[in-house]
Amino acid sequence: NLASCQRPFVGPSLESILEGIGKIADSRARADKLFEWLILPVSPSIFFSDVWEKKPALITRHNPGYYKGLFSTEVFHKILKENDVQYGVNLDVTSYNNGQRQTHNPPGRALPFSVWNYFKNGCSLRLLNPQAFSVTVWNVLSILQELFGSMAGANVYLTPAGTQGFAPHYDDIEAFIIQLEGKKHWRVYQPRMADEFLPQFSSPNFSQAEIGQPILEVVVEAGDLLYFPRGFIHQGDCLPDAHSLHITISSYQKNSWGSLLERLLPAALQIAVEEDVEFREGLPLDYFSYMGVQNSEKADPRRQMFIDKVQRLIRKLSNFCPLDAAVDQKAKDYLHDCLPPVLTEEEKATSVFGASTRWENGHVKDLALRFKGKTKIRLLRRGIARLFSEGENIALYYSLDNSRVYHKEEPKSFEVNSEHCDSIEFLINSYPSFVTVDSLPCEKLVEKISIAKLLFAKGLLVTEEPCVCE
Amino acid sequence: NLASCQRPFVGPSLESILEGIGKIADSRARADKLFEWLILPVSPSIFFSDVWEKKPALITRHNPGYYKGLFSTEVFHKILKENDVQYGVNLDVTSYNNGQRQTHNPPGRALPFSVWNYFKNGCSLRLLNPQAFSVTVWNVLSILQELFGSMAGANVYLTPAGTQGFAPHYDDIEAFIIQLEGKKHWRVYQPRMADEFLPQFSSPNFSQAEIGQPILEVVVEAGDLLYFPRGFIHQGDCLPDAHSLHITISSYQKNSWGSLLERLLPAALQIAVEEDVEFREGLPLDYFSYMGVQNSEKADPRRQMFIDKVQRLIRKLSNFCPLDAAVDQKAKDYLHDCLPPVLTEEEKATSVFGASTRWENGHVKDLALRFKGKTKIRLLRRGIARLFSEGENIALYYSLDNSRVYHKEEPKSFEVNSEHCDSIEFLINSYPSFVTVDSLPCEKLVEKISIAKLLFAKGLLVTEEPCVCE
Amino acid sequence: NLASCQRPFVGPSLESILEGIGKIADSRARADKLFEWLILPVSPSIFFSDVWEKKPALITRHNPGYYKGLFSTEVFHKILKENDVQYGVNLDVTSYNNGQRQTHNPPGRALPFSVWNYFKNGCSLRLLNPQAFSVTVWNVLSILQELFGSMAGANVYLTPAGTQGFAPHYDDIEAFIIQLEGKKHWRVYQPRMADEFLPQFSSPNFSQAEIGQPILEVVVEAGDLLYFPRGFIHQGDCLPDAHSLHITISSYQKNSWGSLLERLLPAALQIAVEEDVEFREGLPLDYFSYMGVQNSEKADPRRQMFIDKVQRLIRKLSNFCPLDAAVDQKAKDYLHDCLPPVLTEEEKATSVFGASTRWENGHVKDLALRFKGKTKIRLLRRGIARLFSEGENIALYYSLDNSRVYHKEEPKSFEVNSEHCDSIEFLINSYPSFVTVDSLPCEKLVEKISIAKLLFAKGLLVTEEPCVCE
Amino acid sequence: NLASCQRPFVGPSLESILEGIGKIADSRARADKLFEWLILPVSPSIFFSDVWEKKPALITRHNPGYYKGLFSTEVFHKILKENDVQYGVNLDVTSYNNGQRQTHNPPGRALPFSVWNYFKNGCSLRLLNPQAFSVTVWNVLSILQELFGSMAGANVYLTPAGTQGFAPHYDDIEAFIIQLEGKKHWRVYQPRMADEFLPQFSSPNFSQAEIGQPILEVVVEAGDLLYFPRGFIHQGDCLPDAHSLHITISSYQKNSWGSLLERLLPAALQIAVEEDVEFREGLPLDYFSYMGVQNSEKADPRRQMFIDKVQRLIRKLSNFCPLDAAVDQKAKDYLHDCLPPVLTEEEKATSVFGASTRWENGHVKDLALRFKGKTKIRLLRRGIARLFSEGENIALYYSLDNSRVYHKEEPKSFEVNSEHCDSIEFLINSYPSFVTVDSLPCEKLVEKISIAKLLFAKGLLVTEEPCVCE
C-alpha cells in the first residue's frame, strides 16, 4: 500500500488541473503535471523508480470525489442514449459465476432499455474505448500518452453489487485502476513464473486453482487508485452493498526492448549483408550433414566451428545497427496509434481551427492574420509530427488527424520539399519556444511564409497572437 | 587460366562416369566423383580452396568432345519438336546490338520452324531449365546438388556466329560455363566495388562504359570450362567463324551466412524475449526525445546509454540461437528446391518402382518380396528425406516427388508416428549401409515391418536384393 | 415554365411543414405532403402525369425565402468548422474555364481556412451527401424516399459570382434543383438521341460543340425550383453580380423496369430449367456449324428453326416469373440504400429511444411501461422493415440502423422465428393503425408480448402512449 | 435391348477404323465414322432419333474383342508404372459394401505396388481422364467431340470380381459404357420424377430403398455397349467369376437450351435496355406497396397491370436477341473445354509440326516449302479455330494448344488484324477444300502469304503437299 492516509487526502479537482495544464507551454510538461495529480500524494519519481513494472501498488485517499469529472454512470447512460454504441464493438455484457465466464452480447445497438436490463440481472458492463464518447477521457488519455511515449487506452467497468464480471487473468499492459463510484474487492497475484513477468501477451482466463494466494487483497473505494504491472494476475468483485464503477487506464503494450529489436534486427542484417562480405559468403558445402536437429548430438568438430561463426556474426551485427531509424519506426507507429489532441481554447484561437475566415452576408470575410516575417509561431504540441525519410523522399507524419477510434484512419502524412526540412526540424527543436517566421533556416522570406502557411493550414502550427485582426 | 595443357586432355566420357557413379554406394560420394570429372584435371580440393567464391578460372582441354553426351544442338532441336516449349516460359529469343539488349519472344509454343528462323536472323536462344526436357541434364544436376547442398540449375545458350545475345551483367550465382559446341569469346570483369562482390542480387544490364577493363579475356572452345563467382561481370560473343553452344550450371543462390541469419534472427529474438525478462522490459519513458534521426546529432548522454543497451542485447542474443532449427529451415527449403533423383537401374530394381506387382491374364500377380526381419534396407539416397518437428507433430519431408520444374509441386511431406522417429533417424544415420528390418530401434517386429513398408511404398527405401522372388 | 406567378408566391415555411407532417399518422402520407410543398403551387398529380421522366420544368416564385431553413452558406461554414469534412470524400473543389473542367482537391481535411480560399479564387464547391452533416437535409430526404420508393440523395453546390464549376453533362437520376441563395443561369438541352433519353449511366463531360441549342434557358432565383429528367444535358453558371447556392435532390437511380428484369430473369430461367424439361434438352448436335456470327449470313434453314425455338423459349419464360420475389430483391436493396428515419419528438417518446430507463443515485430506475395485452402498438414507419425468406429461414430486414453515409453499414436484419411471421405481417399490414398486443395472430399472450418486446427493443415499434408511467 | 444378335457381331477393328478415318478429308465426317463404329450395328440416325436423351439402350455383340486396342488393364498398369498418377487427382480407390460408399485414397503417387494391393483387397479403381495418359483414348475423344459439339470426357473403372464400387446415382452427362474386359451386372432405373429427367446436376448417392425397380437389368460383357441419358439412375456390380474393366465416354454436360439462354438473356436485356426506352422507364412510385411476397395475396388491380407489363417486356425481349453472339460464347467455351487434336502422320507432314527445318552439322537447314501464291492450304481441322470480336478487336481462338488435362491451359487466342478477317473466314468456310494462297480475299500477295505463314506457324494450317522440297 503505497499511500494510505488516515485522514482524507484532498487534492485539486480534475477540472482545475486540466485548466492549469492548458497554461503550461510544453505539452510534455502538461503530461507530467496530470500524471502527478493522478497518483498524488505519491511522487512520480518514486513511482517510476520503485513501482513501475515492478509490483502492484494501492493509493488510498478516503476521498470519494477525488476523480470527480473523469467519468460517471450518469455519463455512461448519456453515452448509451445519444451514441450508436454497438454490442460487441463498444460494449461487452459479461458475467462470472461458479468459475464460469460468459459474454452475453446480442447483435445491434446497445440502447439503455436493454443495457440496464442486463445490469439489473447481474451482468457487468465493459465500455470499450470510452475516449471515443467522452471528451474528458479523450483529453486525459491524449495528455498522458506524451508521458508514456506509448498509446494510452482505457476501458470502463460497471459491476452490480454482489457480483463479479471477469475471471482471474493477467494483461499485456501497465494498468491504472481508478475507482470512480462505489467500491470493489480486488485480489492481485504474483506472476506464476519468471516467463510470465512483463509478458508480451495477455493470459487466458484462469481457474481459482491455478493462481495460488493473492499478494495483495484490498477494497478499493471511490477516489482510490490501484496499479499493477503487466503479468500480475488479478480479479475484482463487488461487495453485496455497493456497485462499482472504475476506469482502467493502460499503456506500454508492446513497448519493450524486444519490440524495438523486432524492428531493428532485419534492418541491421540487411545493412550487414550489404556492407560486410563475410555475411554474403557461402555456407560450407557440407553443413547439412553435421548441422540441423538430426545432427545435434553429433560430436563433429565442424559443429562448434559453425556455431562459433554464427555467434561471431551475430555479435558483429551490433556494428550495423540503424538504431535511430528503428526508433523512428516505433515513433511512426506511435504517431498512428495515439489519440489526436484535444485543443485548449487558446490553441483553437491561435490555430487554423480558430482562423476567422467566415461567411457573412454572401461574402467570404477573411479576418485572419497574414503571415509576415515577424509573426511568431511554434508547433501545436511537442510530439505532434515527425520527419521520416521514405526512399528518396521525406515525409512529415502527424497525429492531429487521427480518429478517436484506434486506427480508424490510415497513418497521416504528406511529402515535404527537401529544402523545407531544415525549417521543420528547426520548428520541432525550438518547441516550446515561439520563433519568428524570419528565423526559419531557409533562403527567401516567401519560402519561409509558404512553410508556415502549409503547416498552419494542416493545423500543426499555432501563432503567438490569436489569428484575428479587427 | 587454371589448367591449360598444350596437348589435348582426354578424360573419361560422361557416359562412363555416370555408369561408374551408379555403383558408388553413397550418393554424396557420387556427387564428388561427378564434380571431379567436371573440372578435371583440376582437383576439387584446390578448386574449393583457391578459386570458389574468389576468382574466375578457365580450364582448357583442346578436346572438343570432353563433355559429349551432356547436351547438343541436335538435342535442342529434338526438344523443340517433341515438347511444348513455350516462348517466354522455357525459351528466350534475344539480341544485343549497338549496346541494345532486346527480347523477341512471340506468344505461344516455340516450334522449330519459328525458332530456327530467329536464329538465322542472328538471335540468340536461351533454353531455360533444360533439366525439364533432357534426362541427362536432369541427372547431372540432381547429382551435383548433393555436393553443393544447394539447388543446382542450368540454362543453355545457343548463339549464331558473329553475334552477341546479352549485355554485360553479373549474376547472383556461382557459374560453370561448359562449352559444348563451337567457341565463344568471353570477357570477365572484377566486381566494381566491394559491395558487389558475392552479391545477393543480379545486376541490371551495364553499358560498356560502366564496366572498365576485363581481368580475363579468352576464347572458350568446346570441351573447355569457364568458372566465375557471383558478382563478376561478364559478356560473351561469337567469333565470325563459329556458332556457340554452352550450358551454364549454377548454384549457391541465396546460400550465404546472411540468408541463414535471416532465418535464425527472428527465432532467436522470439526465444530471447520469452526466456529473458530484460528483453521484455519497457523502453525508457522519454526515448523519443533523444533517439531517432531527428536527434542523431544531439549530445544527450542518454543516447549512448541507449545505444550501449541495444548493442549489449544484440550480443546477448547469440545465447538464444536455435541454430539447428534454423539450419533445418534451410534444409526444408533445399528439399523443396531441389530436383528429384534420376534412379539407376539397380535403384529401380530394388525400390517400389521396380516392385514386380503386375497385371497378368486378368489377375494381379504379386511377385515382390515380402518384408521380413532379415530383409536388408537403406534409404534411396543420402539427402532424400529429413525429419522436422511441426508444433506437436513430426513430419518427414522428402524431395523424391518434386517436379523437374522448379517448385511446380508443393513441398512433399507426411506425418510420422512419434514412435517411428527413432527408426527413421536410424535409417538416415546408417546410410549408406544396409541394415536389417530387425535392427530398427522399435519394439515389435510388426512395427518395424510397417515402417519399412511405408517408406518403401513412398519410394524412399531400397532393399539390398531386387524385389522379385522367382 | 411550369408555374410562374407575376407576384410572389408565399407558401408555408419548411419548419411549419415539417412540424405539421409529424402529426400525420402514415409516414407515406407525410412524404406526399412534403413533396407537395416542394413543388407548390404545382400539383403532384399534374407533375407526375405531365412532367416526371418527360421534360424539364421550372417553378418560379419571386420569393427568395421559400426554402428557408433547408440549407445555407452559414450552415455550410458551420459544417466545415465542426466536422471532419475531407477533400475528395465529402467536398469537391472544381472549376470550368475555357471548356476545361478541373478538380483541385488537396489531400486531408477541408477546414474553412483553405476552403474559402479556393472559393475566393473562383472555385466552385460541391458538398457531397450533405445529409451526413445537416439533420434537416437528412430529414427531408428520408421523408421523400418513401414517396419515390427509391433512395433520395443530395449534393450542395456553391458557386462564386461570374463563374461556372462544371462542364455540360447529363446524369442518371431525376434532378430537383432547389435554389437557396443568389441566382444561377441554367441551360437545359434535349437528349441528343433516343438512346440517351432516360439513360442508365451518367455522361462524360461534353464540349459546347457537342450539345446543340438549349431547349430551356432561364435564370433560377432563390426560392425557385428547376426539375429535369435523367438524360437532359445541363449547365449552370453564375451571373457577375451574385454567387449561387443550390441543393440538388435526386432519386430513381437504376430504378427502371430493366433493373427489375435484371433481378428477375436469372431467377425465372432457373425456375424454367428446373420445371420444364424443354429448357433442359440438349442443343442440336451441329448448331455450331450454322449458328454464330461466322454463319450469320448463311441461308441454312436450320438457322430459322433454331431462332424460332429460342424466341419461343424466351416467351415461355414469362410463365416462370418469380415476380414478387424479384420485387423483394429490389425492396431489400432499397432497405439497405435508404436513409434511416429522423424521429419526431412523439416517436422518440413512444419508442425505445425514449424508454425512460435511467440511472439515478447509483441505481437503475425502470420507469417504462410494461407490455400488456391491451398495450397498443404499431410499426415506427410504413416501410421501415420487410420480411424475406432466405433458404429455410425468414429474416426481417430494416433500415432503422442504416448510417447517414451511404452503405457505411451492412444490410441490417435478424432471423425471425417462423411462428412470429404472421404477427409481424399483421403489424406491417395494420400500419398506420395501432393494434393491441392481444390482437397479434399468435397463440399465447406470452408469445405476443415477446414479439412486441423484441421489435420494441430494436426500435421498430412505437406504443400509442408514451413509455413512461407516473 | 437395341441390338442383340444371336451370333457374334464382327466389325472392323479400332485400329483399322482409326487408320481409315485419317484419310477422310473433313474432320467432322471422321467423327461420324468413328461414332458409327462405336454403336454398330445400330445406325446413328436411329440412335439419335429414338434413343439419345430418351432412354437406356444395350448393344450386345458376343464379341469380346470388339473394342480391342481402346484400353486394357495392361495399359492401366503401364500408366501407373510410367506416369505420376496421383491418388485423389487421377485415381480414386472406392468401395461399396452394405450400402456404404467409401473412398480410400491415401496421399501421394499411385504406384502399382499399392494400387494393386487395394484391388486385391476388393477395392474398385477409377482412373480419371485416361485421355491424359493414353494416346488412343485421347484420339478417340478428340474425334468424337466434333460430333457432339460438346466436350467428350472419359473415366475408366476396374472392379474386382464379386464387388461393387459405387452407390446408385445419376449423372449430368450422356453416358456410353464400353465394356473392355470381363463383365458387369448393371441395373438402370427410370428418373424418379419429371424434374430429374435430363437434369443439370448429378445426384448424391442413393440408398437402394430410394430408387425402386430397375427398368433394365443386364449383364454387359466385353465388346458390348450400354448407353443411358443423364438422369437415369444406375449401378453396376461384378459377378463372382470375373473382374470388370470398362471405359465410360461422356458428353453433353451443361449443353442444353437453358445453358444457352443463360448466356443469351443478360446480353438480350442489355441490348433491350439500350435500344428500347420502355425498358429504361422508371418503375411505378408505389409498387413496393402492392408487389412483393408480403402483398402476393392482395387483390389490388395494380398487381395485374404490373405483372402484365413485365410479361410483355419479357416477350418483347425476344426481339433483342444477340443469338449468334451467344452461340459464339458457347463456341468459345467449347474451344477451351475440348481436347487438342491428335495429328495423323499426313497432318504432321503437311503442318508446321513436320516442317523440316532442322539442325545439321552446326547449321540450320531450312528444307521447308516456301509459301507462294499457288501453294494450296486449308485449316488443320474443321472446328479448330473461330473468330470472335472483343470490343474493338477481333481475336482467333483455337483449341490446338489446349492441354490433355481439362482447362490446364488458359483459353488460347491471338489478335487478328482486321484486314485479315475475311481471309480467315474464307479459310474457315472453304474447309475441307484446299484453296490457293492466291485465292485469299486480300489485296496484296505479300499479305496473303503473311496470313498463311502466321496460321502455319501456329500449327493451324496444313498444305496440300508435304512441307519438304527436293
PDB file of N, CA and C in Angstrom, chain C residues 439-465:
ATOM      1  N   SER C 439     -54.114  -8.595 -30.084  1.00  0.00           N
ATOM      2  CA  SER C 439     -54.664  -8.920 -31.399  1.00  0.00           C
ATOM      3  C   SER C 439     -53.648  -9.605 -32.315  1.00  0.00           C
ATOM      4  N   LEU C 440     -52.391  -9.735 -31.902  1.00  0.00           N
ATOM      5  CA  LEU C 440     -51.412 -10.404 -32.758  1.00  0.00           C
ATOM      6  C   LEU C 440     -51.829 -11.852 -32.979  1.00  0.00           C
ATOM      7  N   PRO C 441     -51.767 -12.333 -34.216  1.00  0.00           N
ATOM      8  CA  PRO C 441     -52.246 -13.692 -34.532  1.00  0.00           C
ATOM      9  C   PRO C 441     -51.228 -14.737 -34.092  1.00  0.00           C
ATOM     10  N   CYS C 442     -51.291 -15.059 -32.833  1.00  0.00           N
ATOM     11  CA  CYS C 442     -50.257 -15.882 -32.219  1.00  0.00           C
ATOM     12  C   CYS C 442     -50.931 -16.540 -31.017  1.00  0.00           C
ATOM     13  N   GLU C 443     -50.526 -17.724 -30.647  1.00  0.00           N
ATOM     14  CA  GLU C 443     -51.324 -18.468 -29.681  1.00  0.00           C
ATOM     15  C   GLU C 443     -51.360 -17.857 -28.283  1.00  0.00           C
ATOM     16  N   LYS C 444     -50.193 -17.761 -27.671  1.00  0.00           N
ATOM     17  CA  LYS C 444     -50.192 -17.401 -26.260  1.00  0.00           C
ATOM     18  C   LYS C 444     -49.836 -15.937 -26.040  1.00  0.00           C
ATOM     19  N   LEU C 445     -50.364 -15.365 -24.987  1.00  0.00           N
ATOM     20  CA  LEU C 445     -50.083 -13.966 -24.682  1.00  0.00           C
ATOM     21  C   LEU C 445     -48.584 -13.743 -24.482  1.00  0.00           C
ATOM     22  N   VAL C 446     -47.923 -14.710 -23.825  1.00  0.00           N
ATOM     23  CA  VAL C 446     -46.502 -14.542 -23.551  1.00  0.00           C
ATOM     24  C   VAL C 446     -45.704 -14.414 -24.855  1.00  0.00           C
ATOM     25  N   GLU C 447     -46.147 -15.138 -25.869  1.00  0.00           N
ATOM     26  CA  GLU C 447     -45.510 -15.042 -27.179  1.00  0.00           C
ATOM     27  C   GLU C 447     -45.745 -13.667 -27.795  1.00  0.00           C
ATOM     28  N   LYS C 448     -46.978 -13.204 -27.693  1.00  0.00           N
ATOM     29  CA  LYS C 448     -47.333 -11.896 -28.255  1.00  0.00           C
ATOM     30  C   LYS C 448     -46.485 -10.796 -27.626  1.00  0.00           C
ATOM     31  N   ILE C 449     -46.358 -10.877 -26.309  1.00  0.00           N
ATOM     32  CA  ILE C 449     -45.566  -9.861 -25.610  1.00  0.00           C
ATOM     33  C   ILE C 449     -44.093  -9.966 -26.013  1.00  0.00           C
ATOM     34  N   SER C 450     -43.637 -11.194 -26.201  1.00  0.00           N
ATOM     35  CA  SER C 450     -42.252 -11.398 -26.599  1.00  0.00           C
ATOM     36  C   SER C 450     -41.970 -10.760 -27.956  1.00  0.00           C
ATOM     37  N   ILE C 451     -42.898 -10.920 -28.916  1.00  0.00           N
ATOM     38  CA  ILE C 451     -42.735 -10.286 -30.235  1.00  0.00           C
ATOM     39  C   ILE C 451     -42.687  -8.766 -30.079  1.00  0.00           C
ATOM     40  N   ALA C 452     -43.631  -8.233 -29.307  1.00  0.00           N
ATOM     41  CA  ALA C 452     -43.709  -6.783 -29.130  1.00  0.00           C
ATOM     42  C   ALA C 452     -42.418  -6.255 -28.504  1.00  0.00           C
ATOM     43  N   LYS C 453     -41.928  -6.970 -27.501  1.00  0.00           N
ATOM     44  CA  LYS C 453     -40.709  -6.534 -26.819  1.00  0.00           C
ATOM     45  C   LYS C 453     -39.511  -6.557 -27.751  1.00  0.00           C
ATOM     46  N   LEU C 454     -39.426  -7.619 -28.538  1.00  0.00           N
ATOM     47  CA  LEU C 454     -38.301  -7.753 -29.463  1.00  0.00           C
ATOM     48  C   LEU C 454     -38.269  -6.586 -30.445  1.00  0.00           C
ATOM     49  N   LEU C 455     -39.420  -6.317 -31.086  1.00  0.00           N
ATOM     50  CA  LEU C 455     -39.470  -5.224 -32.064  1.00  0.00           C
ATOM     51  C   LEU C 455     -39.261  -3.876 -31.382  1.00  0.00           C
ATOM     52  N   PHE C 456     -39.788  -3.741 -30.159  1.00  0.00           N
ATOM     53  CA  PHE C 456     -39.614  -2.506 -29.409  1.00  0.00           C
ATOM     54  C   PHE C 456     -38.131  -2.284 -29.083  1.00  0.00           C
ATOM     55  N   ALA C 457     -37.472  -3.348 -28.618  1.00  0.00           N
ATOM     56  CA  ALA C 457     -36.052  -3.224 -28.257  1.00  0.00           C
ATOM     57  C   ALA C 457     -35.205  -2.846 -29.463  1.00  0.00           C
ATOM     58  N   LYS C 458     -35.588  -3.303 -30.645  1.00  0.00           N
ATOM     59  CA  LYS C 458     -34.857  -2.967 -31.871  1.00  0.00           C
ATOM     60  C   LYS C 458     -35.202  -1.568 -32.367  1.00  0.00           C
ATOM     61  N   GLY C 459     -36.221  -0.937 -31.757  1.00  0.00           N
ATOM     62  CA  GLY C 459     -36.598   0.413 -32.159  1.00  0.00           C
ATOM     63  C   GLY C 459     -37.642   0.455 -33.258  1.00  0.00           C
ATOM     64  N   LEU C 460     -38.140  -0.719 -33.661  1.00  0.00           N
ATOM     65  CA  LEU C 460     -39.044  -0.762 -34.818  1.00  0.00           C
ATOM     66  C   LEU C 460     -40.504  -0.527 -34.447  1.00  0.00           C
ATOM     67  N   LEU C 461     -40.791  -0.473 -33.146  1.00  0.00           N
ATOM     68  CA  LEU C 461     -42.180  -0.411 -32.694  1.00  0.00           C
ATOM     69  C   LEU C 461     -42.396   0.843 -31.863  1.00  0.00           C
ATOM     70  N   VAL C 462     -43.570   1.478 -32.028  1.00  0.00           N
ATOM     71  CA  VAL C 462     -43.964   2.534 -31.092  1.00  0.00           C
ATOM     72  C   VAL C 462     -45.250   2.111 -30.392  1.00  0.00           C
ATOM     73  N   THR C 463     -45.406   2.641 -29.193  1.00  0.00           N
ATOM     74  CA  THR C 463     -46.651   2.413 -28.456  1.00  0.00           C
ATOM     75  C   THR C 463     -47.548   3.641 -28.614  1.00  0.00           C
ATOM     76  N   GLU C 464     -48.820   3.455 -28.370  1.00  0.00           N
ATOM     77  CA  GLU C 464     -49.716   4.607 -28.556  1.00  0.00           C
ATOM     78  C   GLU C 464     -49.450   5.640 -27.468  1.00  0.00           C
ATOM     79  N   GLU C 465     -49.237   5.144 -26.251  1.00  0.00           N
ATOM     80  CA  GLU C 465     -48.954   6.036 -25.129  1.00  0.00           C
ATOM     81  C   GLU C 465     -47.441   6.129 -24.924  1.00  0.00           C
TER      82      GLU C 465
END
